[in-house]
Every structure is written in structure tokens, then in C-alpha cells.
Short mmCIF file of C-alpha atoms in Angstrom, two decimals:
data_model
loop_
_atom_site.label_atom_id
_atom_site.label_comp_id
_atom_site.label_asym_id
_atom_site.label_seq_id
_atom_site.Cartn_x
_atom_site.Cartn_y
_atom_site.Cartn_z
CA MET G 1 180.97 177.53 161.45
CA MET G 2 177.28 177.34 162.22
CA GLU G 3 176.47 175.79 165.61
CA LEU G 4 173.08 174.17 166.19
CA ASP G 5 171.79 173.69 169.72
CA ALA G 6 170.01 170.58 170.99
CA ARG G 7 166.57 171.79 169.93
CA GLN G 8 167.68 172.70 166.42
CA THR G 9 169.57 169.41 166.04
CA LEU G 10 166.45 167.49 167.07
CA ILE G 11 164.29 169.39 164.58
CA LEU G 12 166.74 168.67 161.78
CA ALA G 13 166.99 164.97 162.73
CA VAL G 14 163.21 164.58 162.54
CA LEU G 15 163.16 166.30 159.15
CA VAL G 16 165.90 163.91 157.99
CA LEU G 17 163.74 160.96 159.07
CA PHE G 18 160.76 162.33 157.16
CA LEU G 19 162.96 162.81 154.12
CA GLY G 20 164.23 159.24 154.37
CA ARG G 21 160.70 157.88 154.66
CA TYR G 22 159.51 159.93 151.67
CA LEU G 23 162.39 158.76 149.50
CA ASN G 24 161.94 155.14 150.56
CA GLN G 25 158.29 155.33 149.52
CA LYS G 26 159.12 156.86 146.14
CA VAL G 27 162.30 155.04 145.10
CA ALA G 28 161.78 151.40 144.15
CA PHE G 29 165.42 150.47 144.78
CA LEU G 30 165.23 151.63 148.39
CA GLN G 31 162.01 149.66 148.94
CA ARG G 32 163.29 146.52 147.26
CA TYR G 33 166.46 146.34 149.32
CA ASN G 34 165.03 147.54 152.65
CA ILE G 35 167.40 150.48 153.09
CA PRO G 36 166.67 151.94 156.57
CA GLU G 37 164.93 155.32 156.46
CA PRO G 38 167.51 157.04 158.73
CA VAL G 39 170.30 155.82 156.42
CA THR G 40 168.55 157.20 153.34
CA GLY G 41 167.80 160.60 154.84
CA GLY G 42 171.00 160.85 156.86
CA ILE G 43 173.35 160.17 153.96
CA LEU G 44 171.56 162.65 151.72
CA ALA G 45 171.66 165.28 154.47
CA SER G 46 175.39 164.76 155.03
CA ILE G 47 175.98 165.17 151.29
CA VAL G 48 174.04 168.46 151.31
CA PHE G 49 175.99 169.75 154.32
CA SER G 50 179.25 168.77 152.63
CA ALA G 51 178.21 170.70 149.51
CA ILE G 52 177.55 173.74 151.71
CA TYR G 53 181.03 173.37 153.16
CA PHE G 54 182.71 173.18 149.75
CA ILE G 55 180.71 176.01 148.19
CA PHE G 56 180.47 178.48 151.09
CA ASP G 57 183.33 177.24 153.33
CA HIS G 58 180.91 176.89 156.27
CA SER G 59 180.54 173.76 158.38
CA ILE G 60 177.62 172.88 160.64
CA ASP G 61 178.29 171.76 164.21
CA PHE G 62 175.53 169.69 165.84
CA SER G 63 174.70 169.22 169.51
CA LEU G 64 174.78 165.43 169.87
CA LYS G 65 174.52 164.89 173.63
CA GLN G 66 170.93 163.67 173.33
CA ARG G 67 172.03 161.17 170.68
CA ASP G 68 173.93 159.12 173.27
CA LEU G 69 170.89 159.06 175.55
CA LEU G 70 168.74 157.78 172.69
CA LEU G 71 171.16 154.87 172.21
CA VAL G 72 170.91 154.01 175.91
CA VAL G 73 167.10 154.12 175.78
CA PHE G 74 167.05 151.91 172.70
CA PHE G 75 169.24 149.18 174.16
CA THR G 76 167.31 149.24 177.42
CA CYS G 77 164.20 148.56 175.33
CA VAL G 78 166.02 145.69 173.63
CA GLY G 79 166.86 144.28 177.06
CA LEU G 80 163.23 144.58 178.12
CA SER G 81 162.32 142.43 175.12
CA ALA G 82 164.72 139.67 176.19
CA ARG G 83 162.88 136.92 177.95
CA PHE G 84 165.10 134.11 179.20
CA THR G 85 162.91 131.69 177.30
CA THR G 86 163.89 133.46 174.09
CA LEU G 87 167.54 133.51 175.15
CA LEU G 88 167.44 129.78 175.80
CA GLN G 89 165.87 129.20 172.40
CA GLY G 90 168.64 131.27 170.84
CA GLY G 91 171.43 129.76 172.91
CA LYS G 92 172.88 127.67 170.11
CA ALA G 93 172.66 130.58 167.68
CA LEU G 94 174.41 132.86 170.17
CA VAL G 95 177.34 130.47 170.62
CA THR G 96 177.54 129.75 166.90
CA LEU G 97 177.51 133.40 165.87
CA LEU G 98 180.07 134.25 168.55
CA ILE G 99 182.52 131.67 167.18
CA ILE G 100 181.90 132.84 163.62
CA ALA G 101 182.29 136.51 164.55
CA VAL G 102 185.61 135.95 166.35
CA CYS G 103 186.93 133.97 163.39
CA TYR G 104 185.85 136.76 161.06
CA LEU G 105 187.95 139.30 162.97
CA PHE G 106 190.99 137.35 161.78
CA ILE G 107 189.62 137.15 158.23
CA GLN G 108 188.88 140.88 158.23
CA ASN G 109 192.41 141.79 159.30
CA PHE G 110 194.03 139.38 156.87
CA THR G 111 191.90 140.93 154.10
CA GLY G 112 193.22 144.36 155.02
CA LEU G 113 196.80 143.13 155.15
CA GLY G 114 196.33 141.48 151.76
CA VAL G 115 195.31 144.79 150.20
CA THR G 116 198.44 146.46 151.56
CA LEU G 117 200.55 143.88 149.68
CA ILE G 118 199.13 145.03 146.33
CA SER G 119 198.94 148.75 147.09
CA ASP G 120 201.03 151.59 148.46
CA LEU G 121 199.47 151.42 151.91
CA ALA G 122 201.71 150.82 154.90
CA THR G 123 201.16 147.36 156.34
CA PRO G 124 199.74 148.56 159.72
CA VAL G 125 197.02 150.45 157.84
CA GLY G 126 195.68 147.05 156.83
CA VAL G 127 194.75 146.42 160.46
CA LEU G 128 193.67 150.01 161.10
CA GLY G 129 191.24 149.82 158.18
CA SER G 130 189.92 146.44 159.22
CA SER G 131 188.76 145.26 162.66
CA VAL G 132 190.00 148.44 164.37
CA SER G 133 187.73 150.83 162.48
CA LEU G 134 185.11 148.51 160.94
CA SER G 135 184.21 145.92 163.58
CA GLY G 136 185.42 148.34 166.25
CA GLY G 137 183.80 151.50 164.94
CA HIS G 138 184.68 155.14 165.60
CA GLY G 139 185.38 154.68 169.30
CA THR G 140 187.86 151.87 168.78
CA ALA G 141 189.53 153.71 165.88
CA ILE G 142 189.99 156.83 167.99
CA ALA G 143 191.26 154.81 170.95
CA TRP G 144 193.87 152.90 168.93
CA ALA G 145 195.02 155.75 166.65
CA PRO G 146 197.76 157.01 169.03
CA THR G 147 199.27 153.51 169.05
CA PHE G 148 199.56 153.54 165.26
CA VAL G 149 201.11 157.02 165.37
CA LYS G 150 203.61 156.17 168.11
CA ASP G 151 204.59 152.59 167.22
CA PHE G 152 204.26 152.61 163.43
CA GLY G 153 204.68 156.24 162.40
CA ILE G 154 201.24 156.50 160.74
CA SER G 155 200.85 160.25 161.33
CA ASN G 156 197.33 160.41 159.87
CA ALA G 157 196.10 157.28 161.68
CA MET G 158 193.22 159.19 163.29
CA GLU G 159 191.93 160.48 159.94
CA ILE G 160 192.26 157.07 158.26
CA GLY G 161 190.51 155.30 161.13
CA ILE G 162 187.62 157.76 161.28
CA ALA G 163 187.25 157.73 157.49
CA CYS G 164 187.10 153.91 157.34
CA ALA G 165 184.70 153.77 160.28
CA THR G 166 182.48 156.36 158.63
CA PHE G 167 182.38 154.59 155.29
CA GLY G 168 181.83 151.31 157.11
CA LEU G 169 178.84 152.75 158.95
CA VAL G 170 177.25 153.83 155.67
CA LEU G 171 178.12 150.70 153.71
CA GLY G 172 177.01 148.46 156.56
CA GLY G 173 173.60 150.15 156.54
CA ILE G 174 173.29 149.77 152.77
CA CYS G 175 174.24 146.12 152.27
CA GLY G 176 172.30 144.49 155.13
CA GLY G 177 168.86 144.83 153.55
CA PRO G 178 169.86 143.40 150.16
CA ILE G 179 171.51 140.41 151.87
CA ALA G 180 168.34 139.57 153.79
CA SER G 181 166.06 140.14 150.80
CA PHE G 182 168.22 137.87 148.62
CA LEU G 183 168.23 135.07 151.18
CA ILE G 184 164.53 135.33 152.04
CA ASN G 185 163.46 135.33 148.40
CA ARG G 186 166.04 132.77 147.29
CA TYR G 187 165.04 130.21 149.92
CA LYS G 188 161.37 131.29 150.25
CA LEU G 189 161.66 131.96 153.97
CA ALA G 190 159.00 133.36 156.30
CA SER G 191 158.78 134.41 159.94
CA THR G 192 157.47 131.75 162.32
CA SER G 193 157.16 134.03 165.34
CA SER G 194 153.76 134.97 166.70
CA GLU G 195 155.19 137.84 168.78
CA HIS G 196 155.02 141.51 167.95
CA ILE G 197 158.31 142.67 166.49
CA SER G 198 160.27 144.27 169.31
CA VAL G 199 161.60 147.05 167.11
CA GLY G 200 159.76 148.60 164.20
CA PHE G 201 156.11 148.22 163.27
CA ASP G 202 153.45 149.81 161.13
CA ASP G 203 152.54 152.58 163.56
CA GLU G 204 149.60 153.77 161.50
CA LYS G 205 147.66 150.61 162.38
CA GLU G 206 148.48 150.58 166.10
CA LYS G 207 146.32 151.71 169.01
CA ILE G 208 148.50 152.75 171.91
CA THR G 209 147.23 154.40 175.09
CA VAL G 210 149.06 157.14 176.95
CA HIS G 211 149.03 154.99 180.11
CA HIS G 212 150.93 152.25 178.29
CA ILE G 213 153.53 154.80 177.23
CA TYR G 214 153.84 156.05 180.81
CA SER G 215 154.43 152.47 181.94
CA VAL G 216 157.13 151.91 179.34
CA VAL G 217 158.87 155.20 180.20
CA LEU G 218 158.85 154.25 183.89
CA VAL G 219 160.27 150.78 183.29
CA VAL G 220 162.90 152.09 180.84
CA ALA G 221 164.03 154.73 183.34
CA ILE G 222 164.37 152.10 186.08
CA GLY G 223 166.28 149.82 183.68
CA ILE G 224 168.69 152.64 182.84
CA GLY G 225 169.20 153.26 186.56
CA ILE G 226 170.13 149.60 187.06
CA GLY G 227 172.43 149.81 184.04
CA VAL G 228 174.23 152.91 185.35
CA ASN G 229 174.93 151.18 188.68
CA LEU G 230 176.08 148.04 186.88
CA HIS G 231 178.39 150.19 184.77
CA GLN G 232 179.97 151.68 187.89
CA LEU G 233 180.38 148.22 189.42
CA ILE G 234 182.01 146.85 186.26
CA GLU G 235 184.38 149.84 186.05
CA SER G 236 185.45 149.24 189.66
CA PHE G 237 186.93 145.94 188.43
CA GLY G 238 188.90 147.77 185.73
CA ILE G 239 186.61 146.65 182.89
CA LYS G 240 185.54 149.33 180.42
CA LEU G 241 182.33 148.86 178.45
CA PRO G 242 180.02 151.30 176.62
CA ILE G 243 177.26 152.49 178.95
CA PHE G 244 174.53 150.99 176.76
CA VAL G 245 175.79 147.44 177.43
CA PRO G 246 174.98 147.34 181.17
CA CYS G 247 171.72 149.18 180.43
CA LEU G 248 170.78 146.35 178.07
CA PHE G 249 171.39 143.94 180.95
CA GLY G 250 169.38 146.22 183.24
CA GLY G 251 166.41 145.69 180.94
CA ILE G 252 167.02 141.94 180.87
CA ILE G 253 167.11 141.78 184.67
CA LEU G 254 163.84 143.68 185.01
CA THR G 255 161.89 141.78 182.39
CA ASN G 256 162.88 138.41 183.86
CA THR G 257 162.12 139.22 187.50
CA ILE G 258 159.32 141.75 187.98
CA PRO G 259 156.65 139.94 185.90
CA LEU G 260 157.33 136.78 187.93
CA ILE G 261 156.80 138.61 191.20
CA TRP G 262 153.78 140.72 190.19
CA LYS G 263 151.98 138.55 187.67
CA LYS G 264 149.03 140.93 187.19
CA LEU G 265 151.20 143.98 186.57
CA TYR G 266 151.12 145.42 183.04
CA TRP G 267 154.52 144.69 181.54
CA PRO G 268 155.74 146.13 178.20
CA THR G 269 157.70 143.12 176.89
CA GLY G 270 156.34 142.21 173.46
CA THR G 271 153.92 145.17 173.38
CA LYS G 272 153.39 147.76 170.68
CA SER G 273 154.18 150.58 173.13
CA LEU G 274 157.68 149.25 173.73
CA ALA G 275 158.17 148.82 169.98
CA LEU G 276 157.17 152.44 169.44
CA ILE G 277 159.75 153.82 171.86
CA SER G 278 162.41 151.44 170.50
CA ASP G 279 161.75 152.59 166.95
CA PHE G 280 161.67 156.25 167.99
CA SER G 281 165.01 156.06 169.80
CA LEU G 282 166.85 154.11 167.13
CA GLY G 283 165.58 156.25 164.25
CA LEU G 284 166.63 159.52 165.84
CA PHE G 285 170.00 158.12 166.91
CA LEU G 286 170.86 157.01 163.38
CA ALA G 287 169.54 160.20 161.81
CA MET G 288 171.72 162.33 164.08
CA SER G 289 174.77 160.12 163.54
CA LEU G 290 174.57 160.07 159.76
CA MET G 291 173.53 163.67 159.12
CA SER G 292 176.51 164.85 161.20
CA LEU G 293 179.10 163.00 159.10
CA GLN G 294 181.74 165.44 157.87
CA LEU G 295 182.28 163.92 154.45
CA TRP G 296 184.72 166.64 153.41
CA THR G 297 187.28 165.18 155.84
CA LEU G 298 187.37 162.10 153.60
CA ILE G 299 188.27 163.94 150.40
CA ASP G 300 191.97 163.15 150.72
CA LEU G 301 191.43 159.40 150.96
CA ALA G 302 193.78 157.68 148.59
CA LEU G 303 192.58 155.14 146.05
CA PRO G 304 194.16 152.26 148.02
CA ILE G 305 191.93 153.07 151.01
CA LEU G 306 188.89 152.88 148.75
CA LEU G 307 190.17 149.56 147.42
CA LEU G 308 190.57 148.35 151.00
CA LEU G 309 186.98 149.27 151.82
CA ALA G 310 185.66 147.70 148.63
CA MET G 311 187.40 144.42 149.43
CA GLN G 312 186.07 144.47 152.98
CA VAL G 313 182.51 144.93 151.74
CA LEU G 314 182.85 142.11 149.21
CA VAL G 315 184.28 139.72 151.80
CA VAL G 316 181.65 140.47 154.46
CA VAL G 317 178.77 140.08 151.98
CA LEU G 318 180.06 136.70 150.82
CA PHE G 319 180.80 135.65 154.41
CA SER G 320 177.30 136.63 155.59
CA ILE G 321 175.57 134.74 152.78
CA PHE G 322 177.69 131.60 152.56
CA ILE G 323 178.94 131.19 156.13
CA VAL G 324 176.77 133.04 158.65
CA PHE G 325 173.42 132.16 157.06
CA ARG G 326 174.29 128.49 156.60
CA ALA G 327 175.91 128.04 160.01
CA LEU G 328 172.86 129.51 161.74
CA GLY G 329 170.47 127.04 160.10
CA LYS G 330 169.45 128.52 156.73
CA ASN G 331 166.07 129.65 158.15
CA TYR G 332 164.30 133.01 158.46
CA ASP G 333 166.04 133.96 161.71
CA ALA G 334 169.38 133.11 160.10
CA ALA G 335 168.64 135.47 157.20
CA ILE G 336 167.79 138.31 159.60
CA MET G 337 170.93 137.68 161.64
CA ALA G 338 173.04 137.57 158.47
CA SER G 339 171.79 141.04 157.52
CA GLY G 340 172.50 142.29 161.03
CA TYR G 341 175.93 140.72 161.07
CA ALA G 342 176.91 142.53 157.86
CA GLY G 343 176.02 145.84 159.52
CA LEU G 344 177.92 144.78 162.63
CA ALA G 345 181.10 143.73 160.82
CA LEU G 346 181.23 146.91 158.72
CA GLY G 347 179.64 149.50 160.96
CA ALA G 348 178.28 149.22 164.47
CA THR G 349 175.63 147.49 166.58
CA PRO G 350 172.98 150.19 165.90
CA THR G 351 173.60 149.72 162.17
CA ALA G 352 173.02 145.99 162.58
CA ILE G 353 169.79 146.67 164.46
CA ALA G 354 168.66 149.15 161.80
CA ASN G 355 169.24 146.54 159.09
CA MET G 356 167.20 143.94 160.94
CA THR G 357 164.50 146.46 161.79
CA ALA G 358 164.03 147.43 158.14
CA VAL G 359 163.78 143.78 157.09
CA THR G 360 161.45 142.64 159.89
CA LYS G 361 159.11 145.54 159.19
CA ARG G 362 158.51 143.98 155.79
CA TYR G 363 158.84 140.24 156.38
CA GLY G 364 157.90 139.63 160.03
CA ALA G 365 159.30 139.32 163.54
CA SER G 366 162.55 137.63 164.58
CA PRO G 367 162.87 138.00 168.38
CA GLN G 368 165.91 135.73 168.47
CA ALA G 369 167.87 137.97 166.09
CA PHE G 370 167.27 141.08 168.20
CA ILE G 371 168.81 139.36 171.22
CA VAL G 372 171.67 137.41 169.64
CA VAL G 373 173.12 140.12 167.39
CA PRO G 374 173.16 142.97 169.97
CA LEU G 375 174.78 140.70 172.57
CA ILE G 376 177.46 139.70 170.08
CA GLY G 377 178.04 143.26 168.89
CA ALA G 378 177.78 145.16 172.14
CA PHE G 379 179.75 142.85 174.39
CA PHE G 380 181.57 139.84 173.01
CA ILE G 381 183.06 141.44 169.88
CA ASP G 382 184.53 144.42 171.71
CA ILE G 383 186.38 142.16 174.13
CA SER G 384 187.57 139.72 171.46
CA ASN G 385 188.58 142.51 169.10
CA ALA G 386 190.84 144.14 171.69
CA PHE G 387 192.88 140.96 172.08
CA ILE G 388 192.99 140.26 168.34
CA ILE G 389 194.10 143.82 167.47
CA GLN G 390 196.90 143.53 170.00
CA LEU G 391 197.88 140.16 168.54
CA PHE G 392 198.14 141.51 164.99
CA LEU G 393 200.08 144.59 166.09
CA SER G 394 202.56 142.40 167.96
CA TRP G 395 203.10 140.42 164.74
CA LEU G 396 203.76 143.66 162.84
CA SER G 397 206.17 145.10 165.40
#
């Protein structure tokens, strides 16, 4: 095994991003369907590392501690972009998408159970390969795996859950862009926002001063501090949430209080400097996550698992286009949120953000989408999913 330290991992992640950008510029398919640069480079890198493993029997172990910090920084930046005025404008969309997303958790699990009826998979695997590992992601799959081992005798529950979550992360990053491009072109939609996009921009045309960056770093650090204390407070009530969720709220608290108190103070909300740091954090996080995928652990996946994943992708694409997009108003923001929702339902909240980032870079800003989708994915879905998983498992017992 080859172990890379934090510095070496960072160097490789940046190279992966450059590779993804180069390929996206050269390959028409990647441009046409807005495949995120970290997804392009990260998947290719993981394939190369897997080939090294198969040929030379050597795996590469990455230092990923900084990856988690990048995720916290990114969501704090998202919170700093969340003015209450924007939240109020997106209130109806937030409630609508929440209802849709909770309903889809049932659809997702029933889809998985349906596949088990026509395959050799054990029935509980239908739930494990659905909202547990897809909507829930790697963390949820790992957390629930012992239950499947103990209560249902699925000895390889951990491997199945991680495999499905991994494929979901990749597939969620691939299908979001095409969904948005199809809807935008089909209905001739365009952005109506006059704001700078909060994540992702053409950095080569921007003029950003070092003092603006200092200001953003200061505010982000304070927002993270608020988030850490909120996290401790929430845990004291017995509620467990990922650390990036309270940090998102830390950013929201700051951006909706400080500018009202000190009106002449430079504030980063809606600025190009904040967008730069948001883009930087998200890109590196995704590059590190995808390049570190150990694809060789998936080699023993049976054909029924692949069938399960294929059905889940088909259902979420159709659901995003015909249900999510229409329910949210069939406008530009709805198309962006549909692309994000596909990444959310198959992968994770950062995948959803990456999908929307890639699309808004090309078609224009959608501030509402970058508030509604993260709130749904980072908070509401995790809570709802826990109850729904338990409900399905009680039915199967």
C-alpha cells in the first residue's frame, strides 16, 4: 500500500481538477451535458488507481482529513449567501420540494423492493440499495449496515451499501447536467436573477482584491465557529447532525444580522470573492472524494445489484423531469433544482451542488436553488429518511 500525506493528497486533487477541466474543454459530450469538472477528473483518476491495484497489487491510501474541512467551508459559504429575502422568495419551493423528496423516499424503496422480486437479491437488500445508501449516502449506509447483518443475516451488508452509495455518487454527478440541459433547451428557459452566482463563475474575467479575500476568510471562520457551537448545543439534546449543517446555519445567522447592524461594512454575500472560495472548496472536496474511490471493492457486485442501480437511475431521472420540475413551476429555477435533486436522490448534497454549479456556470444564476436544495439535502432528508428506513425494516421483520 502506498500512503499519501495531506500535502501529496492536495497536490493530486488539484491535478485531478486540472485534468477534469482539460477533458471538459476537449470532449463535446462533457460540455454539452455540463458534467462537473471534479466528476470527470475524479472518476478517471479512480479508474487509473484501480488499474494500478489490479496490475501491481498496490493500493493508494489518501489523507482525507482536509476534505471534511473543505465541505464545512463550502456550506458556510452557502449559508453566507442566504439572505432571508431569498429564503422568503423560495419558501413555497422549499415546502414543495420537501414534500416531494419525502414521497420519493417511499418510491425509491419500493423500486428497490420491486427489483428483489424479479432477481435473486434478498428482500432487505432492496431497502439497503435504495434510500439507505442512495439518498442516505455512505454515512447512512455504514451506520445501518450492522442492523442488516444482525436482523436480516446480510453478511456483506457493508460492502453492498458502500458499493451502491459509491455508484450513486458517480451516477448522480453524471445525470444532473443532462437533466437540466434537456429542460432548459426544451422549454427555452433563462435565468432571471441579477445576482452573481453564489457558487461557480468564470474566474478568468473576475477582479478580486486580496482584502476582499481576507474579509471572506474572516467571516467564514466566524461562521464556522458559530456552527461548531450550534453543533454542540444540538448534540446536547440528543440530536445528531453532520457538522456542516449547523455551519450552514452559522453563515445564515451572520449574513442576516451583521449587515443590518453595520450597514457600511463590506459584506461578502453575493460577491465574486465569496463565489471564488465556494468554488475552490467544493471542487477540491469532490476531487478528493472521487479520486479516492476504491473501485476494485465493487468487482464482486452481482448483476442484480447493477440492475437495482439502473432502475434507480431511470426512476429518479423520470421523477426529476416529470414531477420535480413541474411541481416547482416549470421555470429556470425549477430546472436547476431538478438537476440538483437528481444528484441528491442518487448521491449526496455536494453532488447536487456540483450539478447545479456546472449548469449555472453556463446558463446563469439561481440563488433560490442553492438555498432550497442544500436545506432539503443536508437537514430535512436525513431526518425523514431515518424514520422511513425504520418503517420499511419493521415491515420486513
